[in-house]
Amino acid sequence: DIQMTQSPSSLSASVGDRVTITCRASQTISIYLNWYQQKPGKVPKLLIYDASSLQSGVPSRFSGSGSGTDFTLTISSLQPEDFAIYYCQQTYSPPHTFGQGTKVEIK
Amino acid sequence: QVHLVQSGAEVKKPGASVKVACTASGYTFTNYGITWVRQAPGQGLEWVGWISTYNNNTTYAQKFQGRVTMTVDTSTSTAYMDLGSLRSDDTAVYYCAREVIASSTLDYWGQGTLVTLSS
């Protein structure tokens, strides 16, 4: 199975900050990498697919980049509604494993 | 609009089986796959498996092989996940999600079904 490792596991940031979360795959996965946001008690929400494509309706402050084994999710200017847990997921080969999550908290 | 509505919470004894339903609406059911993901209390997301609603092909995570069965009923646009030989560490919220075939992205999710193991 492909292992997905996110860093950091958690971070504290202020509204307006630029935030970057990284995701590393244990083997190359081309661009088959998705990002999801999950707020407490809520269902995960797709933000980015195929490493850098913004899902319809997702604010443009979210962006993704990377290919191969190293990927990043960037929030250009953190908003109050962005405090959540973020997961990466590879869809290169089944099982489509998720990273362990990165919790973004208010500083 | 797209909706995935799951069956209600379940309490099961160790060794029993549970069958979770996921009824889709608002789109052509057979044009998308269904993926099942679970989340143990306070933990991250875990991919359980996938089923093609077009030809019933399935792929399961190795750790669930032999215990999980995924099926669909296209006449009612409903997907099912049957998990057997339940253990205490199967306590989790089980989600179904619509999978875009071209990209394997999960763009719509059900509300989740809490399965609790209790002796």
mmCIF file of N, CA, C and O in Angstrom, chain A:
data_model
loop_
_atom_site.group_PDB
_atom_site.id
_atom_site.type_symbol
_atom_site.label_atom_id
_atom_site.label_comp_id
_atom_site.label_asym_id
_atom_site.label_seq_id
_atom_site.Cartn_x
_atom_site.Cartn_y
_atom_site.Cartn_z
ATOM 1 N N ASP A 1 0.839 -1.191 0.000
ATOM 2 C CA ASP A 1 0.000 0.000 0.000
ATOM 3 C C ASP A 1 0.883 1.254 0.000
ATOM 4 O O ASP A 1 1.974 1.261 0.566
ATOM 5 N N ILE A 2 0.395 2.300 -0.637
ATOM 6 C CA ILE A 2 1.113 3.574 -0.657
ATOM 7 C C ILE A 2 0.819 4.325 0.639
ATOM 8 O O ILE A 2 -0.335 4.510 1.011
ATOM 9 N N GLN A 3 1.874 4.719 1.317
ATOM 10 C CA GLN A 3 1.723 5.470 2.570
ATOM 11 C C GLN A 3 1.765 6.968 2.262
ATOM 12 O O GLN A 3 2.612 7.430 1.498
ATOM 13 N N MET A 4 0.859 7.692 2.888
ATOM 14 C CA MET A 4 0.790 9.143 2.727
ATOM 15 C C MET A 4 1.117 9.793 4.057
ATOM 16 O O MET A 4 0.481 9.479 5.074
ATOM 17 N N THR A 5 2.104 10.678 4.068
ATOM 18 C CA THR A 5 2.537 11.321 5.296
ATOM 19 C C THR A 5 2.376 12.825 5.173
ATOM 20 O O THR A 5 2.966 13.446 4.277
ATOM 21 N N GLN A 6 1.591 13.391 6.062
ATOM 22 C CA GLN A 6 1.368 14.836 6.061
ATOM 23 C C GLN A 6 2.222 15.504 7.123
ATOM 24 O O GLN A 6 2.503 14.941 8.168
ATOM 25 N N SER A 7 2.613 16.727 6.841
ATOM 26 C CA SER A 7 3.284 17.544 7.847
ATOM 27 C C SER A 7 2.911 19.003 7.677
ATOM 28 O O SER A 7 2.686 19.467 6.551
ATOM 29 N N PRO A 8 2.765 19.722 8.804
ATOM 30 C CA PRO A 8 2.828 19.162 10.149
ATOM 31 C C PRO A 8 1.536 18.413 10.491
ATOM 32 O O PRO A 8 0.586 18.435 9.704
ATOM 33 N N SER A 9 1.498 17.782 11.662
ATOM 34 C CA SER A 9 0.259 17.141 12.109
ATOM 35 C C SER A 9 -0.741 18.178 12.592
ATOM 36 O O SER A 9 -1.956 17.960 12.521
ATOM 37 N N SER A 10 -0.231 19.287 13.095
ATOM 38 C CA SER A 10 -1.091 20.391 13.491
ATOM 39 C C SER A 10 -0.310 21.680 13.387
ATOM 40 O O SER A 10 0.939 21.677 13.403
ATOM 41 N N LEU A 11 -1.029 22.772 13.271
ATOM 42 C CA LEU A 11 -0.396 24.084 13.228
ATOM 43 C C LEU A 11 -1.355 25.120 13.774
ATOM 44 O O LEU A 11 -2.581 24.944 13.703
ATOM 45 N N SER A 12 -0.780 26.169 14.314
ATOM 46 C CA SER A 12 -1.567 27.305 14.786
ATOM 47 C C SER A 12 -1.272 28.496 13.894
ATOM 48 O O SER A 12 -0.102 28.783 13.612
ATOM 49 N N ALA A 13 -2.302 29.160 13.462
ATOM 50 C CA ALA A 13 -2.121 30.299 12.576
ATOM 51 C C ALA A 13 -3.194 31.344 12.846
ATOM 52 O O ALA A 13 -4.231 31.048 13.460
ATOM 53 N N SER A 14 -2.926 32.535 12.374
ATOM 54 C CA SER A 14 -3.851 33.644 12.571
ATOM 55 C C SER A 14 -4.614 33.931 11.289
ATOM 56 O O SER A 14 -4.141 33.597 10.189
ATOM 57 N N VAL A 15 -5.756 34.536 11.442
ATOM 58 C CA VAL A 15 -6.522 34.960 10.277
ATOM 59 C C VAL A 15 -5.643 35.884 9.421
ATOM 60 O O VAL A 15 -4.965 36.769 9.944
ATOM 61 N N GLY A 16 -5.632 35.604 8.135
ATOM 62 C CA GLY A 16 -4.813 36.365 7.204
ATOM 63 C C GLY A 16 -3.474 35.733 6.889
ATOM 64 O O GLY A 16 -2.806 36.137 5.929
ATOM 65 N N ASP A 17 -3.051 34.763 7.678
ATOM 66 C CA ASP A 17 -1.769 34.098 7.441
ATOM 67 C C ASP A 17 -1.813 33.257 6.174
ATOM 68 O O ASP A 17 -2.865 32.761 5.769
ATOM 69 N N ARG A 18 -0.641 33.043 5.614
ATOM 70 C CA ARG A 18 -0.467 32.086 4.525
ATOM 71 C C ARG A 18 -0.084 30.758 5.173
ATOM 72 O O ARG A 18 0.833 30.701 5.987
ATOM 73 N N VAL A 19 -0.794 29.703 4.803
ATOM 74 C CA VAL A 19 -0.586 28.396 5.423
ATOM 75 C C VAL A 19 -0.239 27.377 4.343
ATOM 76 O O VAL A 19 -0.891 27.339 3.282
ATOM 77 N N THR A 20 0.763 26.556 4.638
ATOM 78 C CA THR A 20 1.162 25.505 3.704
ATOM 79 C C THR A 20 1.208 24.176 4.428
ATOM 80 O O THR A 20 1.805 24.066 5.510
ATOM 81 N N ILE A 21 0.576 23.188 3.848
ATOM 82 C CA ILE A 21 0.565 21.822 4.367
ATOM 83 C C ILE A 21 1.201 20.928 3.311
ATOM 84 O O ILE A 21 0.919 21.077 2.115
ATOM 85 N N THR A 22 2.055 20.033 3.746
ATOM 86 C CA THR A 22 2.706 19.145 2.787
ATOM 87 C C THR A 22 2.230 17.708 2.958
ATOM 88 O O THR A 22 1.805 17.297 4.040
ATOM 89 N N CYS A 23 2.313 16.988 1.873
ATOM 90 C CA CYS A 23 1.902 15.576 1.827
ATOM 91 C C CYS A 23 2.947 14.842 0.999
ATOM 92 O O CYS A 23 3.259 15.263 -0.128
ATOM 93 N N ARG A 24 3.480 13.777 1.546
ATOM 94 C CA ARG A 24 4.501 12.998 0.841
ATOM 95 C C ARG A 24 4.023 11.562 0.664
ATOM 96 O O ARG A 24 3.551 10.929 1.624
ATOM 97 N N ALA A 25 4.157 11.064 -0.543
ATOM 98 C CA ALA A 25 3.779 9.680 -0.854
ATOM 99 C C ALA A 25 5.001 8.778 -0.763
ATOM 100 O O ALA A 25 6.119 9.195 -1.069
ATOM 101 N N SER A 26 4.776 7.524 -0.374
ATOM 102 C CA SER A 26 5.887 6.581 -0.216
ATOM 103 C C SER A 26 6.426 6.083 -1.561
ATOM 104 O O SER A 26 7.488 5.452 -1.601
ATOM 105 N N GLN A 27 5.699 6.342 -2.644
ATOM 106 C CA GLN A 27 6.180 6.072 -3.989
ATOM 107 C C GLN A 27 5.513 7.064 -4.932
ATOM 108 O O GLN A 27 4.558 7.737 -4.537
ATOM 109 N N THR A 28 5.997 7.137 -6.138
ATOM 110 C CA THR A 28 5.450 8.138 -7.043
ATOM 111 C C THR A 28 3.976 7.875 -7.346
ATOM 112 O O THR A 28 3.553 6.726 -7.537
ATOM 113 N N ILE A 29 3.205 8.951 -7.359
ATOM 114 C CA ILE A 29 1.769 8.835 -7.640
ATOM 115 C C ILE A 29 1.354 9.808 -8.748
ATOM 116 O O ILE A 29 0.172 10.150 -8.876
ATOM 117 N N SER A 30 2.334 10.271 -9.536
ATOM 118 C CA SER A 30 2.044 11.232 -10.611
ATOM 119 C C SER A 30 1.319 12.436 -10.005
ATOM 120 O O SER A 30 1.827 13.044 -9.069
ATOM 121 N N ILE A 31 0.150 12.771 -10.523
ATOM 122 C CA ILE A 31 -0.618 13.899 -9.970
ATOM 123 C C ILE A 31 -1.894 13.434 -9.290
ATOM 124 O O ILE A 31 -2.796 14.225 -9.028
ATOM 125 N N TYR A 32 -1.976 12.138 -8.981
ATOM 126 C CA TYR A 32 -3.223 11.583 -8.470
ATOM 127 C C TYR A 32 -3.349 11.806 -6.967
ATOM 128 O O TYR A 32 -3.287 10.870 -6.147
ATOM 129 N N LEU A 33 -3.573 13.060 -6.625
ATOM 130 C CA LEU A 33 -3.576 13.484 -5.238
ATOM 131 C C LEU A 33 -4.732 14.457 -5.032
ATOM 132 O O LEU A 33 -4.883 15.417 -5.798
ATOM 133 N N ASN A 34 -5.545 14.171 -4.034
ATOM 134 C CA ASN A 34 -6.680 15.026 -3.693
ATOM 135 C C ASN A 34 -6.508 15.591 -2.284
ATOM 136 O O ASN A 34 -5.820 14.989 -1.447
ATOM 137 N N TRP A 35 -7.145 16.724 -2.047
ATOM 138 C CA TRP A 35 -7.166 17.336 -0.718
ATOM 139 C C TRP A 35 -8.614 17.510 -0.266
ATOM 140 O O TRP A 35 -9.464 17.961 -1.043
ATOM 141 N N TYR A 36 -8.858 17.178 1.002
ATOM 142 C CA TYR A 36 -10.180 17.332 1.598
ATOM 143 C C TYR A 36 -10.082 18.151 2.874
ATOM 144 O O TYR A 36 -9.068 18.111 3.576
ATOM 145 N N GLN A 37 -11.163 18.837 3.183
ATOM 146 C CA GLN A 37 -11.275 19.602 4.417
ATOM 147 C C GLN A 37 -12.399 18.978 5.247
ATOM 148 O O GLN A 37 -13.461 18.667 4.708
ATOM 149 N N GLN A 38 -12.142 18.811 6.540
ATOM 150 C CA GLN A 38 -13.200 18.306 7.405
ATOM 151 C C GLN A 38 -13.290 19.175 8.661
ATOM 152 O O GLN A 38 -12.320 19.310 9.402
ATOM 153 N N LYS A 39 -14.460 19.728 8.874
ATOM 154 C CA LYS A 39 -14.717 20.495 10.090
ATOM 155 C C LYS A 39 -15.334 19.564 11.132
ATOM 156 O O LYS A 39 -15.911 18.533 10.782
ATOM 157 N N PRO A 40 -15.217 19.926 12.420
ATOM 158 C CA PRO A 40 -15.720 19.046 13.488
ATOM 159 C C PRO A 40 -17.172 18.658 13.286
ATOM 160 O O PRO A 40 -18.034 19.512 13.086
ATOM 161 N N GLY A 41 -17.441 17.357 13.337
ATOM 162 C CA GLY A 41 -18.796 16.850 13.217
ATOM 163 C C GLY A 41 -19.381 16.929 11.824
ATOM 164 O O GLY A 41 -20.567 16.654 11.632
ATOM 165 N N LYS A 42 -18.545 17.279 10.859
ATOM 166 C CA LYS A 42 -19.039 17.435 9.482
ATOM 167 C C LYS A 42 -18.416 16.403 8.556
ATOM 168 O O LYS A 42 -17.453 15.721 8.884
ATOM 169 N N VAL A 43 -18.984 16.340 7.372
ATOM 170 C CA VAL A 43 -18.540 15.429 6.333
ATOM 171 C C VAL A 43 -17.332 16.037 5.618
ATOM 172 O O VAL A 43 -17.263 17.258 5.446
ATOM 173 N N PRO A 44 -16.372 15.218 5.204
ATOM 174 C CA PRO A 44 -15.255 15.765 4.420
ATOM 175 C C PRO A 44 -15.743 16.445 3.144
ATOM 176 O O PRO A 44 -16.739 16.031 2.544
ATOM 177 N N LYS A 45 -14.995 17.455 2.750
ATOM 178 C CA LYS A 45 -15.324 18.245 1.558
ATOM 179 C C LYS A 45 -14.126 18.266 0.624
ATOM 180 O O LYS A 45 -12.997 18.550 1.055
ATOM 181 N N LEU A 46 -14.354 17.974 -0.646
ATOM 182 C CA LEU A 46 -13.277 17.987 -1.642
ATOM 183 C C LEU A 46 -12.872 19.423 -1.945
ATOM 184 O O LEU A 46 -13.708 20.261 -2.265
ATOM 185 N N LEU A 47 -11.571 19.689 -1.851
ATOM 186 C CA LEU A 47 -11.045 21.013 -2.171
ATOM 187 C C LEU A 47 -10.292 21.022 -3.504
ATOM 188 O O LEU A 47 -10.512 21.882 -4.353
ATOM 189 N N ILE A 48 -9.352 20.099 -3.631
ATOM 190 C CA ILE A 48 -8.419 20.057 -4.757
ATOM 191 C C ILE A 48 -8.363 18.625 -5.283
ATOM 192 O O ILE A 48 -8.296 17.681 -4.484
ATOM 193 N N TYR A 49 -8.386 18.449 -6.578
ATOM 194 C CA TYR A 49 -8.194 17.120 -7.154
ATOM 195 C C TYR A 49 -7.089 17.171 -8.211
ATOM 196 O O TYR A 49 -6.736 18.244 -8.706
ATOM 197 N N ASP A 50 -6.549 16.002 -8.502
ATOM 198 C CA ASP A 50 -5.435 15.911 -9.453
ATOM 199 C C ASP A 50 -4.337 16.920 -9.120
ATOM 200 O O ASP A 50 -3.796 17.595 -9.997
ATOM 201 N N ALA A 51 -4.032 17.012 -7.857
ATOM 202 C CA ALA A 51 -2.934 17.803 -7.293
ATOM 203 C C ALA A 51 -3.146 19.311 -7.306
ATOM 204 O O ALA A 51 -2.753 19.994 -6.350
ATOM 205 N N SER A 52 -3.751 19.835 -8.382
ATOM 206 C CA SER A 52 -3.808 21.297 -8.489
ATOM 207 C C SER A 52 -5.108 21.852 -9.040
ATOM 208 O O SER A 52 -5.215 23.072 -9.216
ATOM 209 N N SER A 53 -6.078 20.997 -9.304
ATOM 210 C CA SER A 53 -7.352 21.470 -9.856
ATOM 211 C C SER A 53 -8.316 21.817 -8.732
ATOM 212 O O SER A 53 -8.578 20.992 -7.855
ATOM 213 N N LEU A 54 -8.829 23.039 -8.788
ATOM 214 C CA LEU A 54 -9.720 23.527 -7.746
ATOM 215 C C LEU A 54 -11.141 22.997 -7.984
ATOM 216 O O LEU A 54 -11.693 23.180 -9.083
ATOM 217 N N GLN A 55 -11.705 22.346 -6.988
ATOM 218 C CA GLN A 55 -13.072 21.857 -7.114
ATOM 219 C C GLN A 55 -14.025 23.048 -7.248
ATOM 220 O O GLN A 55 -13.823 24.103 -6.623
ATOM 221 N N SER A 56 -15.060 22.869 -8.040
ATOM 222 C CA SER A 56 -16.049 23.917 -8.245
ATOM 223 C C SER A 56 -16.618 24.402 -6.914
ATOM 224 O O SER A 56 -16.959 23.597 -6.032
ATOM 225 N N GLY A 57 -16.681 25.720 -6.752
ATOM 226 C CA GLY A 57 -17.260 26.308 -5.549
ATOM 227 C C GLY A 57 -16.270 26.535 -4.421
ATOM 228 O O GLY A 57 -16.614 27.171 -3.418
ATOM 229 N N VAL A 58 -15.060 26.040 -4.559
ATOM 230 C CA VAL A 58 -14.048 26.213 -3.510
ATOM 231 C C VAL A 58 -13.340 27.560 -3.717
ATOM 232 O O VAL A 58 -12.954 27.884 -4.844
ATOM 233 N N PRO A 59 -13.181 28.339 -2.652
ATOM 234 C CA PRO A 59 -12.546 29.664 -2.808
ATOM 235 C C PRO A 59 -11.144 29.584 -3.397
ATOM 236 O O PRO A 59 -10.392 28.633 -3.136
ATOM 237 N N SER A 60 -10.788 30.597 -4.151
ATOM 238 C CA SER A 60 -9.511 30.605 -4.863
ATOM 239 C C SER A 60 -8.316 30.791 -3.939
ATOM 240 O O SER A 60 -7.170 30.672 -4.386
ATOM 241 N N ARG A 61 -8.532 31.061 -2.659
ATOM 242 C CA ARG A 61 -7.395 31.148 -1.731
ATOM 243 C C ARG A 61 -6.771 29.776 -1.478
ATOM 244 O O ARG A 61 -5.668 29.677 -0.961
ATOM 245 N N PHE A 62 -7.494 28.712 -1.849
ATOM 246 C CA PHE A 62 -6.945 27.363 -1.754
ATOM 247 C C PHE A 62 -6.245 27.015 -3.072
ATOM 248 O O PHE A 62 -6.798 27.242 -4.155
ATOM 249 N N SER A 63 -5.056 26.454 -2.958
ATOM 250 C CA SER A 63 -4.361 25.991 -4.154
ATOM 251 C C SER A 63 -3.533 24.766 -3.806
ATOM 252 O O SER A 63 -3.144 24.559 -2.654
ATOM 253 N N GLY A 64 -3.279 23.968 -4.831
ATOM 254 C CA GLY A 64 -2.471 22.775 -4.646
ATOM 255 C C GLY A 64 -1.389 22.698 -5.688
ATOM 256 O O GLY A 64 -1.538 23.235 -6.796
ATOM 257 N N SER A 65 -0.303 22.031 -5.328
ATOM 258 C CA SER A 65 0.794 21.865 -6.282
ATOM 259 C C SER A 65 1.521 20.571 -5.983
ATOM 260 O O SER A 65 1.320 19.949 -4.934
ATOM 261 N N GLY A 66 2.366 20.192 -6.935
ATOM 262 C CA GLY A 66 3.213 19.021 -6.753
ATOM 263 C C GLY A 66 2.933 17.921 -7.744
ATOM 264 O O GLY A 66 1.919 17.927 -8.454
ATOM 265 N N SER A 67 3.861 16.989 -7.798
ATOM 266 C CA SER A 67 3.721 15.793 -8.620
ATOM 267 C C SER A 67 4.775 14.799 -8.167
ATOM 268 O O SER A 67 5.751 15.181 -7.504
ATOM 269 N N GLY A 68 4.571 13.543 -8.511
ATOM 270 C CA GLY A 68 5.528 12.523 -8.086
ATOM 271 C C GLY A 68 5.265 12.067 -6.666
ATOM 272 O O GLY A 68 4.331 11.299 -6.420
ATOM 273 N N THR A 69 6.063 12.550 -5.725
ATOM 274 C CA THR A 69 5.894 12.144 -4.332
ATOM 275 C C THR A 69 5.600 13.296 -3.377
ATOM 276 O O THR A 69 5.209 13.055 -2.236
ATOM 277 N N ASP A 70 5.822 14.530 -3.796
ATOM 278 C CA ASP A 70 5.704 15.668 -2.885
ATOM 279 C C ASP A 70 4.653 16.667 -3.353
ATOM 280 O O ASP A 70 4.694 17.133 -4.501
ATOM 281 N N PHE A 71 3.767 16.996 -2.427
ATOM 282 C CA PHE A 71 2.616 17.836 -2.744
ATOM 283 C C PHE A 71 2.403 18.865 -1.639
ATOM 284 O O PHE A 71 2.789 18.638 -0.488
ATOM 285 N N THR A 72 1.789 19.977 -2.017
ATOM 286 C CA THR A 72 1.451 20.994 -1.019
ATOM 287 C C THR A 72 0.043 21.515 -1.230
ATOM 288 O O THR A 72 -0.441 21.604 -2.365
ATOM 289 N N LEU A 73 -0.592 21.848 -0.129
ATOM 290 C CA LEU A 73 -1.843 22.586 -0.120
ATOM 291 C C LEU A 73 -1.528 23.934 0.512
ATOM 292 O O LEU A 73 -0.948 23.979 1.599
ATOM 293 N N THR A 74 -1.915 25.001 -0.155
ATOM 294 C CA THR A 74 -1.664 26.348 0.354
ATOM 295 C C THR A 74 -2.981 27.090 0.504
ATOM 296 O O THR A 74 -3.824 27.049 -0.382
ATOM 297 N N ILE A 75 -3.115 27.752 1.634
ATOM 298 C CA ILE A 75 -4.213 28.688 1.850
ATOM 299 C C ILE A 75 -3.565 30.063 1.877
ATOM 300 O O ILE A 75 -2.755 30.350 2.777
ATOM 301 N N SER A 76 -3.878 30.893 0.925
ATOM 302 C CA SER A 76 -3.130 32.141 0.732
ATOM 303 C C SER A 76 -3.401 33.162 1.842
ATOM 304 O O SER A 76 -2.505 33.908 2.239
ATOM 305 N N SER A 77 -4.616 33.188 2.348
ATOM 306 C CA SER A 77 -4.978 34.122 3.417
ATOM 307 C C SER A 77 -6.048 33.437 4.272
ATOM 308 O O SER A 77 -7.218 33.381 3.890
ATOM 309 N N LEU A 78 -5.620 32.904 5.399
ATOM 310 C CA LEU A 78 -6.486 32.068 6.228
ATOM 311 C C LEU A 78 -7.709 32.841 6.715
ATOM 312 O O LEU A 78 -7.588 33.970 7.209
ATOM 313 N N GLN A 79 -8.861 32.235 6.564
ATOM 314 C CA GLN A 79 -10.115 32.825 7.006
ATOM 315 C C GLN A 79 -10.679 32.052 8.197
ATOM 316 O O GLN A 79 -10.326 30.887 8.402
ATOM 317 N N PRO A 80 -11.545 32.666 8.988
ATOM 318 C CA PRO A 80 -12.068 31.975 10.183
ATOM 319 C C PRO A 80 -12.712 30.635 9.867
ATOM 320 O O PRO A 80 -12.602 29.702 10.666
ATOM 321 N N GLU A 81 -13.337 30.530 8.703
ATOM 322 C CA GLU A 81 -14.023 29.280 8.351
ATOM 323 C C GLU A 81 -13.069 28.190 7.864
ATOM 324 O O GLU A 81 -13.502 27.071 7.575
ATOM 325 N N ASP A 82 -11.770 28.498 7.782
ATOM 326 C CA ASP A 82 -10.789 27.523 7.301
ATOM 327 C C ASP A 82 -10.191 26.675 8.408
ATOM 328 O O ASP A 82 -9.405 25.754 8.122
ATOM 329 N N PHE A 83 -10.528 26.969 9.648
ATOM 330 C CA PHE A 83 -9.996 26.175 10.743
ATOM 331 C C PHE A 83 -10.692 24.820 10.728
ATOM 332 O O PHE A 83 -11.913 24.717 10.896
ATOM 333 N N ALA A 84 -9.876 23.774 10.493
ATOM 334 C CA ALA A 84 -10.412 22.448 10.189
ATOM 335 C C ALA A 84 -9.245 21.470 10.137
ATOM 336 O O ALA A 84 -8.090 21.845 10.369
ATOM 337 N N ILE A 85 -9.567 20.228 9.798
ATOM 338 C CA ILE A 85 -8.533 19.226 9.535
ATOM 339 C C ILE A 85 -8.493 18.986 8.029
ATOM 340 O O ILE A 85 -9.538 18.867 7.379
ATOM 341 N N TYR A 86 -7.282 18.909 7.509
ATOM 342 C CA TYR A 86 -7.078 18.718 6.073
ATOM 343 C C TYR A 86 -6.411 17.370 5.829
ATOM 344 O O TYR A 86 -5.452 17.012 6.515
ATOM 345 N N TYR A 87 -6.958 16.637 4.858
ATOM 346 C CA TYR A 87 -6.440 15.315 4.511
ATOM 347 C C TYR A 87 -6.031 15.279 3.039
ATOM 348 O O TYR A 87 -6.764 15.772 2.177
ATOM 349 N N CYS A 88 -4.892 14.657 2.778
ATOM 350 C CA CYS A 88 -4.568 14.335 1.397
ATOM 351 C C CYS A 88 -4.966 12.874 1.145
ATOM 352 O O CYS A 88 -5.103 12.090 2.086
ATOM 353 N N GLN A 89 -5.173 12.533 -0.109
ATOM 354 C CA GLN A 89 -5.531 11.170 -0.511
ATOM 355 C C GLN A 89 -4.926 10.882 -1.873
ATOM 356 O O GLN A 89 -5.060 11.692 -2.788
ATOM 357 N N GLN A 90 -4.268 9.735 -1.987
ATOM 358 C CA GLN A 90 -3.745 9.338 -3.292
ATOM 359 C C GLN A 90 -4.762 8.440 -3.980
ATOM 360 O O GLN A 90 -5.394 7.592 -3.344
ATOM 361 N N THR A 91 -4.913 8.645 -5.280
ATOM 362 C CA THR A 91 -5.803 7.797 -6.079
ATOM 363 C C THR A 91 -5.025 7.153 -7.228
ATOM 364 O O THR A 91 -5.586 6.811 -8.266
ATOM 365 N N TYR A 92 -3.723 6.981 -7.030
ATOM 366 C CA TYR A 92 -2.876 6.355 -8.052
ATOM 367 C C TYR A 92 -3.136 4.865 -8.127
ATOM 368 O O TYR A 92 -3.219 4.286 -9.216
ATOM 369 N N SER A 93 -3.235 4.221 -6.955
ATOM 370 C CA SER A 93 -3.538 2.789 -6.936
ATOM 371 C C SER A 93 -4.268 2.433 -5.651
ATOM 372 O O SER A 93 -3.998 3.005 -4.595
ATOM 373 N N PRO A 94 -5.206 1.489 -5.745
ATOM 374 C CA PRO A 94 -5.937 1.101 -4.530
ATOM 375 C C PRO A 94 -5.052 0.278 -3.593
ATOM 376 O O PRO A 94 -4.160 -0.424 -4.066
ATOM 377 N N PRO A 95 -5.266 0.396 -2.282
ATOM 378 C CA PRO A 95 -6.276 1.224 -1.625
ATOM 379 C C PRO A 95 -5.918 2.707 -1.711
ATOM 380 O O PRO A 95 -4.749 3.074 -1.574
ATOM 381 N N HIS A 96 -6.892 3.528 -1.915
ATOM 382 C CA HIS A 96 -6.677 4.972 -2.083
ATOM 383 C C HIS A 96 -6.471 5.615 -0.715
ATOM 384 O O HIS A 96 -7.342 6.271 -0.185
ATOM 385 N N THR A 97 -5.297 5.475 -0.201
ATOM 386 C CA THR A 97 -4.971 5.847 1.161
ATOM 387 C C THR A 97 -4.985 7.349 1.408
ATOM 388 O O THR A 97 -4.666 8.154 0.522
ATOM 389 N N PHE A 98 -5.334 7.691 2.642
ATOM 390 C CA PHE A 98 -5.355 9.070 3.111
ATOM 391 C C PHE A 98 -4.131 9.338 3.983
ATOM 392 O O PHE A 98 -3.596 8.413 4.633
ATOM 393 N N GLY A 99 -3.734 10.593 4.021
ATOM 394 C CA GLY A 99 -2.782 11.017 5.030
ATOM 395 C C GLY A 99 -3.452 11.041 6.393
ATOM 396 O O GLY A 99 -4.683 10.908 6.500
ATOM 397 N N GLN A 100 -2.650 11.254 7.418
ATOM 398 C CA GLN A 100 -3.183 11.192 8.795
ATOM 399 C C GLN A 100 -3.929 12.458 9.195
ATOM 400 O O GLN A 100 -4.581 12.497 10.236
ATOM 401 N N GLY A 101 -3.830 13.490 8.361
ATOM 402 C CA GLY A 101 -4.537 14.734 8.641
ATOM 403 C C GLY A 101 -3.638 15.803 9.234
ATOM 404 O O GLY A 101 -2.666 15.508 9.936
ATOM 405 N N THR A 102 -3.973 17.050 8.946
ATOM 406 C CA THR A 102 -3.308 18.215 9.534
ATOM 407 C C THR A 102 -4.386 19.109 10.124
ATOM 408 O O THR A 102 -5.281 19.556 9.403
ATOM 409 N N LYS A 103 -4.286 19.349 11.411
ATOM 410 C CA LYS A 103 -5.269 20.184 12.089
ATOM 411 C C LYS A 103 -4.799 21.628 12.086
ATOM 412 O O LYS A 103 -3.702 21.932 12.562
ATOM 413 N N VAL A 104 -5.607 22.509 11.534
ATOM 414 C CA VAL A 104 -5.292 23.936 11.499
ATOM 415 C C VAL A 104 -6.113 24.612 12.583
ATOM 416 O O VAL A 104 -7.351 24.603 12.539
ATOM 417 N N GLU A 105 -5.401 25.180 13.552
ATOM 418 C CA GLU A 105 -6.056 25.784 14.717
ATOM 419 C C GLU A 105 -5.818 27.285 14.747
ATOM 420 O O GLU A 105 -4.871 27.802 14.140
ATOM 421 N N ILE A 106 -6.656 27.941 15.525
ATOM 422 C CA ILE A 106 -6.536 29.391 15.683
ATOM 423 C C ILE A 106 -5.410 29.719 16.643
ATOM 424 O O ILE A 106 -5.310 29.131 17.728
ATOM 425 N N LYS A 107 -4.561 30.669 16.251
ATOM 426 C CA LYS A 107 -3.478 31.113 17.129
ATOM 427 C C LYS A 107 -3.983 32.153 18.111
ATOM 428 O O LYS A 107 -4.755 33.042 17.695
#
